[in-house]
N, CA, C and O atoms as a Tinker XYZ file with bonds, in Angstrom:
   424  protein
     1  N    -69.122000  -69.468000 -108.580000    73     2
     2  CA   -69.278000  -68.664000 -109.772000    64     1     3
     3  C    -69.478000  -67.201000 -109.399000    63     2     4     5
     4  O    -68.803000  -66.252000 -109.798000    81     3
     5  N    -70.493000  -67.177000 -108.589000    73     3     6
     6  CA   -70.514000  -65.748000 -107.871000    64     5     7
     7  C    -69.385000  -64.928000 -107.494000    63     6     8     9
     8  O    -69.165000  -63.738000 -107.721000    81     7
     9  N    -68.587000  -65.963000 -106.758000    73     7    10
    10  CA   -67.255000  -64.886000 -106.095000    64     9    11
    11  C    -66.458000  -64.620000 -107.285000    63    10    12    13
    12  O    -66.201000  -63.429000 -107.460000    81    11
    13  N    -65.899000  -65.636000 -108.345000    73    11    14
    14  CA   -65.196000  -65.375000 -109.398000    64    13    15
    15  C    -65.613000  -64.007000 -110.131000    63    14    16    17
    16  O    -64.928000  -62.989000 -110.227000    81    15
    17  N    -67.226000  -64.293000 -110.743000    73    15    18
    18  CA   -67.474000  -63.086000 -111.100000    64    17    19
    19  C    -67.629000  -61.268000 -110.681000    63    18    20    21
    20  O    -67.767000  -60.172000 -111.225000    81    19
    21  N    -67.488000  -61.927000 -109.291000    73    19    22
    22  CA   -67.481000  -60.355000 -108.353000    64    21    23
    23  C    -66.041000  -59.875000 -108.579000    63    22    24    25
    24  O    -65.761000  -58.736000 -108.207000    81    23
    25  N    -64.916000  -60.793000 -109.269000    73    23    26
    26  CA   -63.556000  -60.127000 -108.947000    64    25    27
    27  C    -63.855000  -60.092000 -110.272000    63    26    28    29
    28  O    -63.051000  -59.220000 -110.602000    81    27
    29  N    -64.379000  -60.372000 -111.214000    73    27    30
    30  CA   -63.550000  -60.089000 -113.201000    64    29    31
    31  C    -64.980000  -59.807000 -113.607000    63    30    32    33
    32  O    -65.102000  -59.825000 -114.832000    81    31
    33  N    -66.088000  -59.554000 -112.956000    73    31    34
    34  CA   -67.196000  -59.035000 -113.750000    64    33    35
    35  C    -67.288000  -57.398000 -113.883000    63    34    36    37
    36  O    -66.739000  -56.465000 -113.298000    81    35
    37  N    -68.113000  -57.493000 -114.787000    73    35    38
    38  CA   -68.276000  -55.818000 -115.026000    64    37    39
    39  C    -67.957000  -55.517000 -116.708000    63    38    40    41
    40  O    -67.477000  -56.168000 -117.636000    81    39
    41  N    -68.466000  -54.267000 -116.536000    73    39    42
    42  CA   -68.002000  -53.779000 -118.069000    64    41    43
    43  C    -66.087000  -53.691000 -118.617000    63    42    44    45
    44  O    -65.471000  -53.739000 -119.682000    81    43
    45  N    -65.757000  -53.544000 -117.174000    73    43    46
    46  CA   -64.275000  -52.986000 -117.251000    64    45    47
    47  C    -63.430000  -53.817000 -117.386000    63    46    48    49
    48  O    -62.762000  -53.935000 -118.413000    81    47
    49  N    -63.292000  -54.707000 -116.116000    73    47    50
    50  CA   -62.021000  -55.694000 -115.498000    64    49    51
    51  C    -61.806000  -56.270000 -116.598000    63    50    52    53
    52  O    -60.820000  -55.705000 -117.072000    81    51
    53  N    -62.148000  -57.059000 -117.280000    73    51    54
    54  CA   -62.241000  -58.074000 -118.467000    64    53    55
    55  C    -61.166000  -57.183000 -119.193000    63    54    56    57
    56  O    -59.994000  -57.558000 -119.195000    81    55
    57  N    -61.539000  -56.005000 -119.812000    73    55    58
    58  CA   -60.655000  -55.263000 -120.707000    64    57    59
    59  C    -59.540000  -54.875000 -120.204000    63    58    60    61
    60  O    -58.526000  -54.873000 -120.902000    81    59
    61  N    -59.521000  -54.433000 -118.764000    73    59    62
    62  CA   -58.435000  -53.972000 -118.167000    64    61    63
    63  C    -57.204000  -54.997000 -118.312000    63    62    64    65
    64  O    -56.106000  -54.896000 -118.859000    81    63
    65  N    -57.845000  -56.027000 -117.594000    73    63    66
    66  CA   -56.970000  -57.482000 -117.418000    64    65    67
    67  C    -56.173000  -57.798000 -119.081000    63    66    68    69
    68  O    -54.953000  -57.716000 -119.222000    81    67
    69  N    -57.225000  -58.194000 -120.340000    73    67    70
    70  CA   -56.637000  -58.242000 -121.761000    64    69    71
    71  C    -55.290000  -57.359000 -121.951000    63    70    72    73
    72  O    -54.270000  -57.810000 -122.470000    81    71
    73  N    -55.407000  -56.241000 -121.534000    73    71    74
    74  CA   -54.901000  -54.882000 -122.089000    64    73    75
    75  C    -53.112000  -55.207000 -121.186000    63    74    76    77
    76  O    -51.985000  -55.065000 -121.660000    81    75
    77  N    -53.460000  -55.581000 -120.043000    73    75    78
    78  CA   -51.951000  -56.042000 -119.287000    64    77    79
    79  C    -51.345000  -56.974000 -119.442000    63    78    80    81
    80  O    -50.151000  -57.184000 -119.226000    81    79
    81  N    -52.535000  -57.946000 -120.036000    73    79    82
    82  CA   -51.415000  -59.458000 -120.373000    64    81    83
    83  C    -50.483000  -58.960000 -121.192000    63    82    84    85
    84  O    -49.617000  -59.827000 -121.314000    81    83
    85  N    -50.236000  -58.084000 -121.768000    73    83    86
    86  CA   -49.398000  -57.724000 -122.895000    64    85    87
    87  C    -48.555000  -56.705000 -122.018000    63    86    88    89
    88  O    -48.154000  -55.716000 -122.631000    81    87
    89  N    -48.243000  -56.794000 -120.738000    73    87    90
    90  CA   -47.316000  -56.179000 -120.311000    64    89    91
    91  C    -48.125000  -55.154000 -119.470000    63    90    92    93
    92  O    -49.351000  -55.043000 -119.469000    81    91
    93  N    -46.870000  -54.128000 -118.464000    73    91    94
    94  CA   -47.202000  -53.184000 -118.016000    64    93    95
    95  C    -47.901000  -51.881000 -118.674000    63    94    96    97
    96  O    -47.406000  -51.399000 -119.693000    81    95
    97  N    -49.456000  -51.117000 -117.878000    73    95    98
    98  CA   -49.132000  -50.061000 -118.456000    64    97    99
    99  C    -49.369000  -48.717000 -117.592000    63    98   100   101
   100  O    -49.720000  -48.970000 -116.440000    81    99
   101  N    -49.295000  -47.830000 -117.789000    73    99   102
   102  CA   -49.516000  -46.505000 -117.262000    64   101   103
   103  C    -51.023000  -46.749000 -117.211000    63   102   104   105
   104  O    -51.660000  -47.699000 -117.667000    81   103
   105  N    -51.482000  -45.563000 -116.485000    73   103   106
   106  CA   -53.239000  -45.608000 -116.461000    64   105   107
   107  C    -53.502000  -44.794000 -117.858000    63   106   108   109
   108  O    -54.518000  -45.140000 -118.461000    81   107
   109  N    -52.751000  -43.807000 -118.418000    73   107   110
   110  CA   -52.519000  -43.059000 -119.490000    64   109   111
   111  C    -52.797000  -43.953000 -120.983000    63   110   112   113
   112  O    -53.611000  -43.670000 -121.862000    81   111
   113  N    -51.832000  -45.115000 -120.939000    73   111   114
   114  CA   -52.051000  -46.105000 -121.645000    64   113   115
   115  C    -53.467000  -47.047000 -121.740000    63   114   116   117
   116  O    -54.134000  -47.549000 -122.645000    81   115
   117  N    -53.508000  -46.994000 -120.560000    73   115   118
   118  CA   -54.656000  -47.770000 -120.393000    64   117   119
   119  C    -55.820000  -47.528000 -120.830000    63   118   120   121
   120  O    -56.571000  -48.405000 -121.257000    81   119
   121  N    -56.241000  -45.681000 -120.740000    73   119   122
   122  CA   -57.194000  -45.058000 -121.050000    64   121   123
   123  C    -57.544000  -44.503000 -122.760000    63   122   124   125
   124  O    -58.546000  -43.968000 -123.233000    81   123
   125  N    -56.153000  -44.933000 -123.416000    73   123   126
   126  CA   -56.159000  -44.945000 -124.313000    64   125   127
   127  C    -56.520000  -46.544000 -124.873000    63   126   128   129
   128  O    -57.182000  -46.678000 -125.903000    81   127
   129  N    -56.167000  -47.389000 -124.323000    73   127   130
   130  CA   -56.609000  -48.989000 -125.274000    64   129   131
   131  C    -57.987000  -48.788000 -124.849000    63   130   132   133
   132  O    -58.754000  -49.115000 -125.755000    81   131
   133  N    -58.530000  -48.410000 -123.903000    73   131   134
   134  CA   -60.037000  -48.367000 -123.626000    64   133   135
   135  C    -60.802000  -47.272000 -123.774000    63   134   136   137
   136  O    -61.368000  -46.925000 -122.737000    81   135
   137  N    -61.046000  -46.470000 -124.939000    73   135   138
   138  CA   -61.497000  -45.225000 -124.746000    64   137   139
   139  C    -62.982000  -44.531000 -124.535000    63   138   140   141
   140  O    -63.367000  -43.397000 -124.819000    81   139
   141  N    -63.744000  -45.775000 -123.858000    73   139   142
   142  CA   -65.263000  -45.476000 -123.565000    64   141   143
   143  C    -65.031000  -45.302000 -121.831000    63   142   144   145
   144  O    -66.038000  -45.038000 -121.174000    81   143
   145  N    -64.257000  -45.389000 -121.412000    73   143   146
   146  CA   -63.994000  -45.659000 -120.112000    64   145   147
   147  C    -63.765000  -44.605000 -119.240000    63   146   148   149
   148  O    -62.593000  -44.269000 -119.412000    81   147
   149  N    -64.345000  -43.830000 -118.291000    73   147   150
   150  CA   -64.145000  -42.612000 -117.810000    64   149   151
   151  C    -63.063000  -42.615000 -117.055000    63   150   152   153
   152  O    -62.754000  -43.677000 -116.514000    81   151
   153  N    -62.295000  -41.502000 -116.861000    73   151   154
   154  CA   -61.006000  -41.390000 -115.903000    64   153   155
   155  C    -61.651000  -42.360000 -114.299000    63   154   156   157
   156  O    -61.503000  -43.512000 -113.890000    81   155
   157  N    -62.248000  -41.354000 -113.888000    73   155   158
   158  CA   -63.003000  -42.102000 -112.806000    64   157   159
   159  C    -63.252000  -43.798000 -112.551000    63   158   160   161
   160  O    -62.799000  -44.533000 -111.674000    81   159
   161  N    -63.984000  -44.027000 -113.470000    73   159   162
   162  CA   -64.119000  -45.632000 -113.397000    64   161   163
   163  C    -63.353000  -46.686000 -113.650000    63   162   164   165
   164  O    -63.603000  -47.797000 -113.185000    81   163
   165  N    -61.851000  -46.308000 -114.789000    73   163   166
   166  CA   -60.780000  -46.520000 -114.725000    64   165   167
   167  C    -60.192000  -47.037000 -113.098000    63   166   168   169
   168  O    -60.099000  -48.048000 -112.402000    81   167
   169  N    -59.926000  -45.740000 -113.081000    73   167   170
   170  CA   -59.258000  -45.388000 -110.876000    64   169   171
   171  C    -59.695000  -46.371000 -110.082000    63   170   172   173
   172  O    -58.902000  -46.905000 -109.307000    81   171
   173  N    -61.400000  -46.881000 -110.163000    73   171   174
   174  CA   -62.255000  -47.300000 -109.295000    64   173   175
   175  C    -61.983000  -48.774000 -109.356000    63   174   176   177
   176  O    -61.661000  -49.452000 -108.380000    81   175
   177  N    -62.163000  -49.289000 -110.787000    73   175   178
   178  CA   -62.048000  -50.839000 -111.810000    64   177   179
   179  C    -60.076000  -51.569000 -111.242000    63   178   180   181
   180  O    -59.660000  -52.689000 -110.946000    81   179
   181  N    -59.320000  -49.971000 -111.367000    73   179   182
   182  CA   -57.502000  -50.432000 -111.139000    64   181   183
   183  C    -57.670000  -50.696000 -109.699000    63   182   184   185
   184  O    -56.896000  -51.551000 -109.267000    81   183
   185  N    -58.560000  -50.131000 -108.769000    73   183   186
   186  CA   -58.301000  -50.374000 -107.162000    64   185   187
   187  C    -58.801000  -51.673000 -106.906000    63   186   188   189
   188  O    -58.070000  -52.556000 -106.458000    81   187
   189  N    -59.934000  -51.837000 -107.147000    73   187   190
   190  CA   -60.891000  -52.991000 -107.068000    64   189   191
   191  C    -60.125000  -54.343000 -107.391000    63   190   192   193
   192  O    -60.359000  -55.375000 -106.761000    81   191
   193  N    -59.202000  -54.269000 -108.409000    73   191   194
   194  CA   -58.450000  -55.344000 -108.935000    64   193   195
   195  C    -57.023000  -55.449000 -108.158000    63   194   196   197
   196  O    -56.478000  -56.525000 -107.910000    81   195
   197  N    -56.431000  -54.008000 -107.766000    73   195   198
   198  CA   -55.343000  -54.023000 -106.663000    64   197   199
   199  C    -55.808000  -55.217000 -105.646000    63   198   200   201
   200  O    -55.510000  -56.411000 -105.682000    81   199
   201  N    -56.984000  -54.200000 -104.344000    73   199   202
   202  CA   -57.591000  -55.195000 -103.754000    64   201   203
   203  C    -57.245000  -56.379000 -103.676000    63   202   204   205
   204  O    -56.424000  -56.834000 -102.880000    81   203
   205  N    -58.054000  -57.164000 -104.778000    73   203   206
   206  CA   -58.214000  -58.394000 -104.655000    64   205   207
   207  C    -56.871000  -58.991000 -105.421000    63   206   208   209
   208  O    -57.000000  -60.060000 -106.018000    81   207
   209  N    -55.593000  -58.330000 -105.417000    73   207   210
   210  CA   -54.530000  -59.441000 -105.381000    64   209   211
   211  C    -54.339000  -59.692000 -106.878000    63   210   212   213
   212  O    -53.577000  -60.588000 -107.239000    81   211
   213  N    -55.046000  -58.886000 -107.825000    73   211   214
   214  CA   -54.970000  -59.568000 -109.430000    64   213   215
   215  C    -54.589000  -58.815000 -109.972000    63   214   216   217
   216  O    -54.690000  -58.932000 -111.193000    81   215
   217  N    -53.875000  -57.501000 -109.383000    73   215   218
   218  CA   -52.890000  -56.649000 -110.443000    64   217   219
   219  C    -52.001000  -56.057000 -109.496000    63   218   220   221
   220  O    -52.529000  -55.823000 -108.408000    81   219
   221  N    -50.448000  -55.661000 -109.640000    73   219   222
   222  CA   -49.955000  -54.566000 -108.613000    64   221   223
   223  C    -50.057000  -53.525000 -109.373000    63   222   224   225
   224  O    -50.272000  -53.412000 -110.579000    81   223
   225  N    -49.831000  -52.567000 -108.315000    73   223   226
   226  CA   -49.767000  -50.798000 -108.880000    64   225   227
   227  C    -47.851000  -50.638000 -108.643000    63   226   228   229
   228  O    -47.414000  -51.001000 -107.551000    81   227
   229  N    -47.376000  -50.381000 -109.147000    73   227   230
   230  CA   -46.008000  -50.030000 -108.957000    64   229   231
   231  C    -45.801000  -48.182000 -109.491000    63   230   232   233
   232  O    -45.865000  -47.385000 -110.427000    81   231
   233  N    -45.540000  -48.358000 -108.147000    73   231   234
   234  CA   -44.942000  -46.747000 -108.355000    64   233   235
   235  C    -43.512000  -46.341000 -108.295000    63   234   236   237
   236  O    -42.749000  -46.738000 -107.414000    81   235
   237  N    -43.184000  -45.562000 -109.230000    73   235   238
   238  CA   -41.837000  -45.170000 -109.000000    64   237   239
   239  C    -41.678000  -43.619000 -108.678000    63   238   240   241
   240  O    -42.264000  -42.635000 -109.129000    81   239
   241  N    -40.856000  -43.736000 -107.905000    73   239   242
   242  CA   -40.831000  -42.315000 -107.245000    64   241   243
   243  C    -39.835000  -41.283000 -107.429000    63   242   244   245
   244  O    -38.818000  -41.169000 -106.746000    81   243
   245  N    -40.232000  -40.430000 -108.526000    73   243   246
   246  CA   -39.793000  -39.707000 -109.731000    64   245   247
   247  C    -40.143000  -38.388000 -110.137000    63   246   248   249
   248  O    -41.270000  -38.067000 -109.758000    81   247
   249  N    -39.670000  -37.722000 -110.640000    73   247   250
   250  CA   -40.520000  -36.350000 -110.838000    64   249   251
   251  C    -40.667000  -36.021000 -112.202000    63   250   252   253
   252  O    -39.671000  -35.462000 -112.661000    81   251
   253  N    -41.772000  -36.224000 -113.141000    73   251   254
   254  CA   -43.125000  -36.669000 -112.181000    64   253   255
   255  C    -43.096000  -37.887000 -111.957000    63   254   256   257
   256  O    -42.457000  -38.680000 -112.650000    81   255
   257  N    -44.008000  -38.298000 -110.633000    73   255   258
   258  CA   -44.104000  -39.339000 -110.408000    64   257   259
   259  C    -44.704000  -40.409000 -111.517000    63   258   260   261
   260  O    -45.577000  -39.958000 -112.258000    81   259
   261  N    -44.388000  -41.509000 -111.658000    73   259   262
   262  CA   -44.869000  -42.607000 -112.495000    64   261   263
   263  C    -45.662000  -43.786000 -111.744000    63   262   264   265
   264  O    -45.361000  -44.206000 -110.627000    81   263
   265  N    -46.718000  -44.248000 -112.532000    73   263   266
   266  CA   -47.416000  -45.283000 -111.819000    64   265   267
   267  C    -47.346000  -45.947000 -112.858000    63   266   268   269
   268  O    -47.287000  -45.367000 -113.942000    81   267
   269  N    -47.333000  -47.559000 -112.752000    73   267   270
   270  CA   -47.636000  -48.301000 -113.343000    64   269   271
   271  C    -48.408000  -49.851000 -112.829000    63   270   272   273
   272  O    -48.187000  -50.250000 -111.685000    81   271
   273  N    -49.311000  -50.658000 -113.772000    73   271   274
   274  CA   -50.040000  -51.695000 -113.019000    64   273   275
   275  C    -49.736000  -52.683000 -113.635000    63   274   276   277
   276  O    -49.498000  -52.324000 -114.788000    81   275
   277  N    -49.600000  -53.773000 -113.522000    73   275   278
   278  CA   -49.067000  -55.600000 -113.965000    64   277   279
   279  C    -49.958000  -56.111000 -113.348000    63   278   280   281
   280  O    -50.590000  -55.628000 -112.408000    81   279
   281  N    -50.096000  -57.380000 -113.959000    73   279   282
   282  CA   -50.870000  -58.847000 -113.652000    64   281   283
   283  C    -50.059000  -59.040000 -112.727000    63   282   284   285
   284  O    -48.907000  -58.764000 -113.062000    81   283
   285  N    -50.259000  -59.671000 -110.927000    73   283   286
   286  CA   -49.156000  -60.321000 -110.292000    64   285   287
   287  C    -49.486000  -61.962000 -110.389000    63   286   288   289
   288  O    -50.616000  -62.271000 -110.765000    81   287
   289  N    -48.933000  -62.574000 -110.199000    73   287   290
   290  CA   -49.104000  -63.681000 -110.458000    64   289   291
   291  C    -49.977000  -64.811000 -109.847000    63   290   292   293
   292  O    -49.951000  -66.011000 -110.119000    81   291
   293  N    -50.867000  -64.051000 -108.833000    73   291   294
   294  CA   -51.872000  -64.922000 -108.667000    64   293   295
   295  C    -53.022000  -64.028000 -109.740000    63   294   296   297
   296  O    -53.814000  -64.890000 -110.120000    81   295
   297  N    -53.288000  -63.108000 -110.162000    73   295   298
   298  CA   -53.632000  -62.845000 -111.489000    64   297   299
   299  C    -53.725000  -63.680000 -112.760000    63   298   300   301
   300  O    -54.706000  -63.922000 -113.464000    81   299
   301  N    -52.403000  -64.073000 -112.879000    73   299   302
   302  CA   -52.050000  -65.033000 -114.070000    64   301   303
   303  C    -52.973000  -66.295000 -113.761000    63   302   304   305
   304  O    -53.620000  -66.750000 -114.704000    81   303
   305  N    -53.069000  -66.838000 -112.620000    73   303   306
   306  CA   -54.038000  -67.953000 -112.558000    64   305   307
   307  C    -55.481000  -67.546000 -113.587000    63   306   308   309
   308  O    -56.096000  -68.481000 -114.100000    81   307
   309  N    -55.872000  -66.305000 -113.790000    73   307   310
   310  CA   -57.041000  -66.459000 -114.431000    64   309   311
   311  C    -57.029000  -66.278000 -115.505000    63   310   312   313
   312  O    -58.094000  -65.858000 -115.958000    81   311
   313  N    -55.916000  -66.471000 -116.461000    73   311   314
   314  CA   -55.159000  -66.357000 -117.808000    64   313   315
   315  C    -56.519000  -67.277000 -118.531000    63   314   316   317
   316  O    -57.451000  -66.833000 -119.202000    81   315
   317  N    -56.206000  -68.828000 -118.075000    73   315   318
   318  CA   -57.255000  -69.880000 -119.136000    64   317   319
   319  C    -58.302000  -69.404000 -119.246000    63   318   320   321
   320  O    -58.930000  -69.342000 -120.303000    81   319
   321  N    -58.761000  -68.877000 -117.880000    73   319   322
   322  CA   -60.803000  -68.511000 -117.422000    64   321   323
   323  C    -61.155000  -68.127000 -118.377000    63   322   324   325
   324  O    -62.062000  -68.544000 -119.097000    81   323
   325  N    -59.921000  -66.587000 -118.599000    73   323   326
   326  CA   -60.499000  -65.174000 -119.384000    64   325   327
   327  C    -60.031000  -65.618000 -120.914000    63   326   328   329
   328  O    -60.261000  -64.845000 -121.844000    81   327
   329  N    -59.449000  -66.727000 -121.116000    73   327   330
   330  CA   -59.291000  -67.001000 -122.500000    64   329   331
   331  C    -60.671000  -67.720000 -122.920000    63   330   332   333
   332  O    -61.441000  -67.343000 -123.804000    81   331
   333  N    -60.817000  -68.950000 -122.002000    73   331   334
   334  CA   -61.845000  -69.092000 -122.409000    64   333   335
   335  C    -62.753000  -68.106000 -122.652000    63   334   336   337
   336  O    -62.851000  -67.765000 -123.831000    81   335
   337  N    -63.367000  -67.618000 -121.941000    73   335   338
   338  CA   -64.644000  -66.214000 -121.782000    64   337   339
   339  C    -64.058000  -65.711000 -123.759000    63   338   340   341
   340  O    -64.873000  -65.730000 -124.682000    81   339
   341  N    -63.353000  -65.529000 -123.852000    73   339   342
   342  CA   -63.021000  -64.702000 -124.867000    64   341   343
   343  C    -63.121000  -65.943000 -125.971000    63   342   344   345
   344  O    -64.126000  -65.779000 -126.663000    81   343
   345  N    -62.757000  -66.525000 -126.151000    73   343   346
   346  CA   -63.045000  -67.711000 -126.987000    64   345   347
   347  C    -64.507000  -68.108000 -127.247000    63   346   348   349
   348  O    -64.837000  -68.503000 -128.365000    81   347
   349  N    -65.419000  -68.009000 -126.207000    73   347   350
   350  CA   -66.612000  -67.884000 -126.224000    64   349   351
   351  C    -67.449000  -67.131000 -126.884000    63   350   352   353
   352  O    -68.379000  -67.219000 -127.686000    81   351
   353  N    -66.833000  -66.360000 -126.298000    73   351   354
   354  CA   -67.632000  -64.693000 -126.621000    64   353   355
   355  C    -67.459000  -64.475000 -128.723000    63   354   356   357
   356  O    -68.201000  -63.762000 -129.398000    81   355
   357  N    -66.377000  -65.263000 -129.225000    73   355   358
   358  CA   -66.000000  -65.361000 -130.480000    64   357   359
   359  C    -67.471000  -66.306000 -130.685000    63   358   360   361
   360  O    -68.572000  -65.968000 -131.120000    81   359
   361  N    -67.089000  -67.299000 -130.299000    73   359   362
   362  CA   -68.123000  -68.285000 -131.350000    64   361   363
   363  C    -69.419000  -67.804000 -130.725000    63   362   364   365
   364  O    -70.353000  -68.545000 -131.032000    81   363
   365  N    -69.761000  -66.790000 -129.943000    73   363   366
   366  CA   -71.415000  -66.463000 -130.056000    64   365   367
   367  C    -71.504000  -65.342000 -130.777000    63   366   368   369
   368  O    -72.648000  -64.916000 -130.934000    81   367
   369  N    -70.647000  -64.753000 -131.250000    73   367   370
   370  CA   -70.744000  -63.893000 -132.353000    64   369   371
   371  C    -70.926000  -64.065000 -133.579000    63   370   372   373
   372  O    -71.604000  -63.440000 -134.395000    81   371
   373  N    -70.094000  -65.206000 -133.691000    73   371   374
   374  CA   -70.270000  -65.899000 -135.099000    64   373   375
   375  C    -71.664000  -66.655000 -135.367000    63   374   376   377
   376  O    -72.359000  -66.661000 -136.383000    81   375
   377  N    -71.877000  -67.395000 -133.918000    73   375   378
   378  CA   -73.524000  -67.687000 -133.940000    64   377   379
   379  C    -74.315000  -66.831000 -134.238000    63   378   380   381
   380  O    -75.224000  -67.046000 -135.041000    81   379
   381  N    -74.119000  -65.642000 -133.624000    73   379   382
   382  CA   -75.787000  -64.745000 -133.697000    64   381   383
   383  C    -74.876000  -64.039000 -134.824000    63   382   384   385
   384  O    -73.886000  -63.951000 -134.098000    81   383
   385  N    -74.569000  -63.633000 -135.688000    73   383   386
   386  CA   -73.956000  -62.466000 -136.472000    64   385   387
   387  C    -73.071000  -63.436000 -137.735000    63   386   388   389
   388  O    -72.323000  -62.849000 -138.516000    81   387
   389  N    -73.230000  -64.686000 -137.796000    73   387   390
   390  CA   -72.759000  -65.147000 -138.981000    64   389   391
   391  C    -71.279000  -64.844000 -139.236000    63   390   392   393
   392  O    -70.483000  -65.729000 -139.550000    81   391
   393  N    -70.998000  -63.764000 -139.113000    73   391   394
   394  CA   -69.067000  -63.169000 -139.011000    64   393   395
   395  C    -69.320000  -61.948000 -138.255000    63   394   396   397
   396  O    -70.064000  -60.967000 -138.273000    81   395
   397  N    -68.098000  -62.593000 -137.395000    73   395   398
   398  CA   -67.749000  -61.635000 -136.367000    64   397   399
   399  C    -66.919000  -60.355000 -136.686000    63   398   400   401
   400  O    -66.821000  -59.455000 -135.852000    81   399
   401  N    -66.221000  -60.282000 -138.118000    73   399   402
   402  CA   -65.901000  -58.877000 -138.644000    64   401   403
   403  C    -67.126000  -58.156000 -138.900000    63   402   404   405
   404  O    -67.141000  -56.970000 -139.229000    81   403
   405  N    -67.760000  -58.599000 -138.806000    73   403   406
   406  CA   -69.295000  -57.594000 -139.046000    64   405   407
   407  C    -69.799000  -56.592000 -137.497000    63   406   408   409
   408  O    -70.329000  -55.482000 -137.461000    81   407
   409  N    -69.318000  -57.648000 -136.166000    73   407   410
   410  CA   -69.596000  -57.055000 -135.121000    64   409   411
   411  C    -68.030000  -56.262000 -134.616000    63   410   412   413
   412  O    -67.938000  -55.403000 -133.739000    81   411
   413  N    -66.937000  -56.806000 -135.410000    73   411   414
   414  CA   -66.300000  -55.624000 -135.057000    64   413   415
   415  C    -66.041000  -54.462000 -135.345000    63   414   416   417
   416  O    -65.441000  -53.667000 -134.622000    81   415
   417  N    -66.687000  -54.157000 -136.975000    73   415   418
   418  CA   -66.795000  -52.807000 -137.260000    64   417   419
   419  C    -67.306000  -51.865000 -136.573000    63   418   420   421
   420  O    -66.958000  -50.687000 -136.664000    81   419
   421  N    -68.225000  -52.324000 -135.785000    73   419   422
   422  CA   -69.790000  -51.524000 -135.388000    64   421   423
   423  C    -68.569000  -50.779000 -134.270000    63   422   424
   424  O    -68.916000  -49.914000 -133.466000    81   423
């Protein structure tokens, strides 16, 4: 449980990871689906996940240059985990908060 959570824990990875299942994006993009997220910790959260094999960085070499990051497919192995987690995370909202449109306004 420990090691799992050292690669997808945190405030970030979780969102990062959601935000790509839906395809490639720029870090530009990225910083826009997440906008509490500092440039910096962004950079730090995309390497950390390079690293460990659960996203590529693809660069194309262009002027300007373009970067972009994908799920690679040992990534995709943690598709169910993080569904579950998210499926979860629904019905304890609905537990403590009665409706969960109430906690997504906030």
């Amino acid at each position: 449980m420990d090691v799992a959570l050292e690669i997808v824990g945190g405030k970030w990875k979780s969102s990062i990871l959601y935000h790509l299942d839906n395809g490639k994006k720029r870090t530009h993009e990225l910083r826009k689906l997440i906008p509490d997220i500092t440039p910096k910790m962004l950079t730090q959260q995309l390497r950390e996940l390079e690293k460990d094999g659960i996203i590529h960085r693809i660069v194309h070499y262009e002027i300007p240059p373009k970067v972009e990051y994908e799920i690679s497919e040992y990534g995709l192995s943690l598709k169910t985990v993080l569904e579950s987690f998210c499926s979860w995370g629904e019905s304890h909202m609905e537990k403590i908060n009665g409706d969960r449109s109430v906690f997504l306004e906030k």
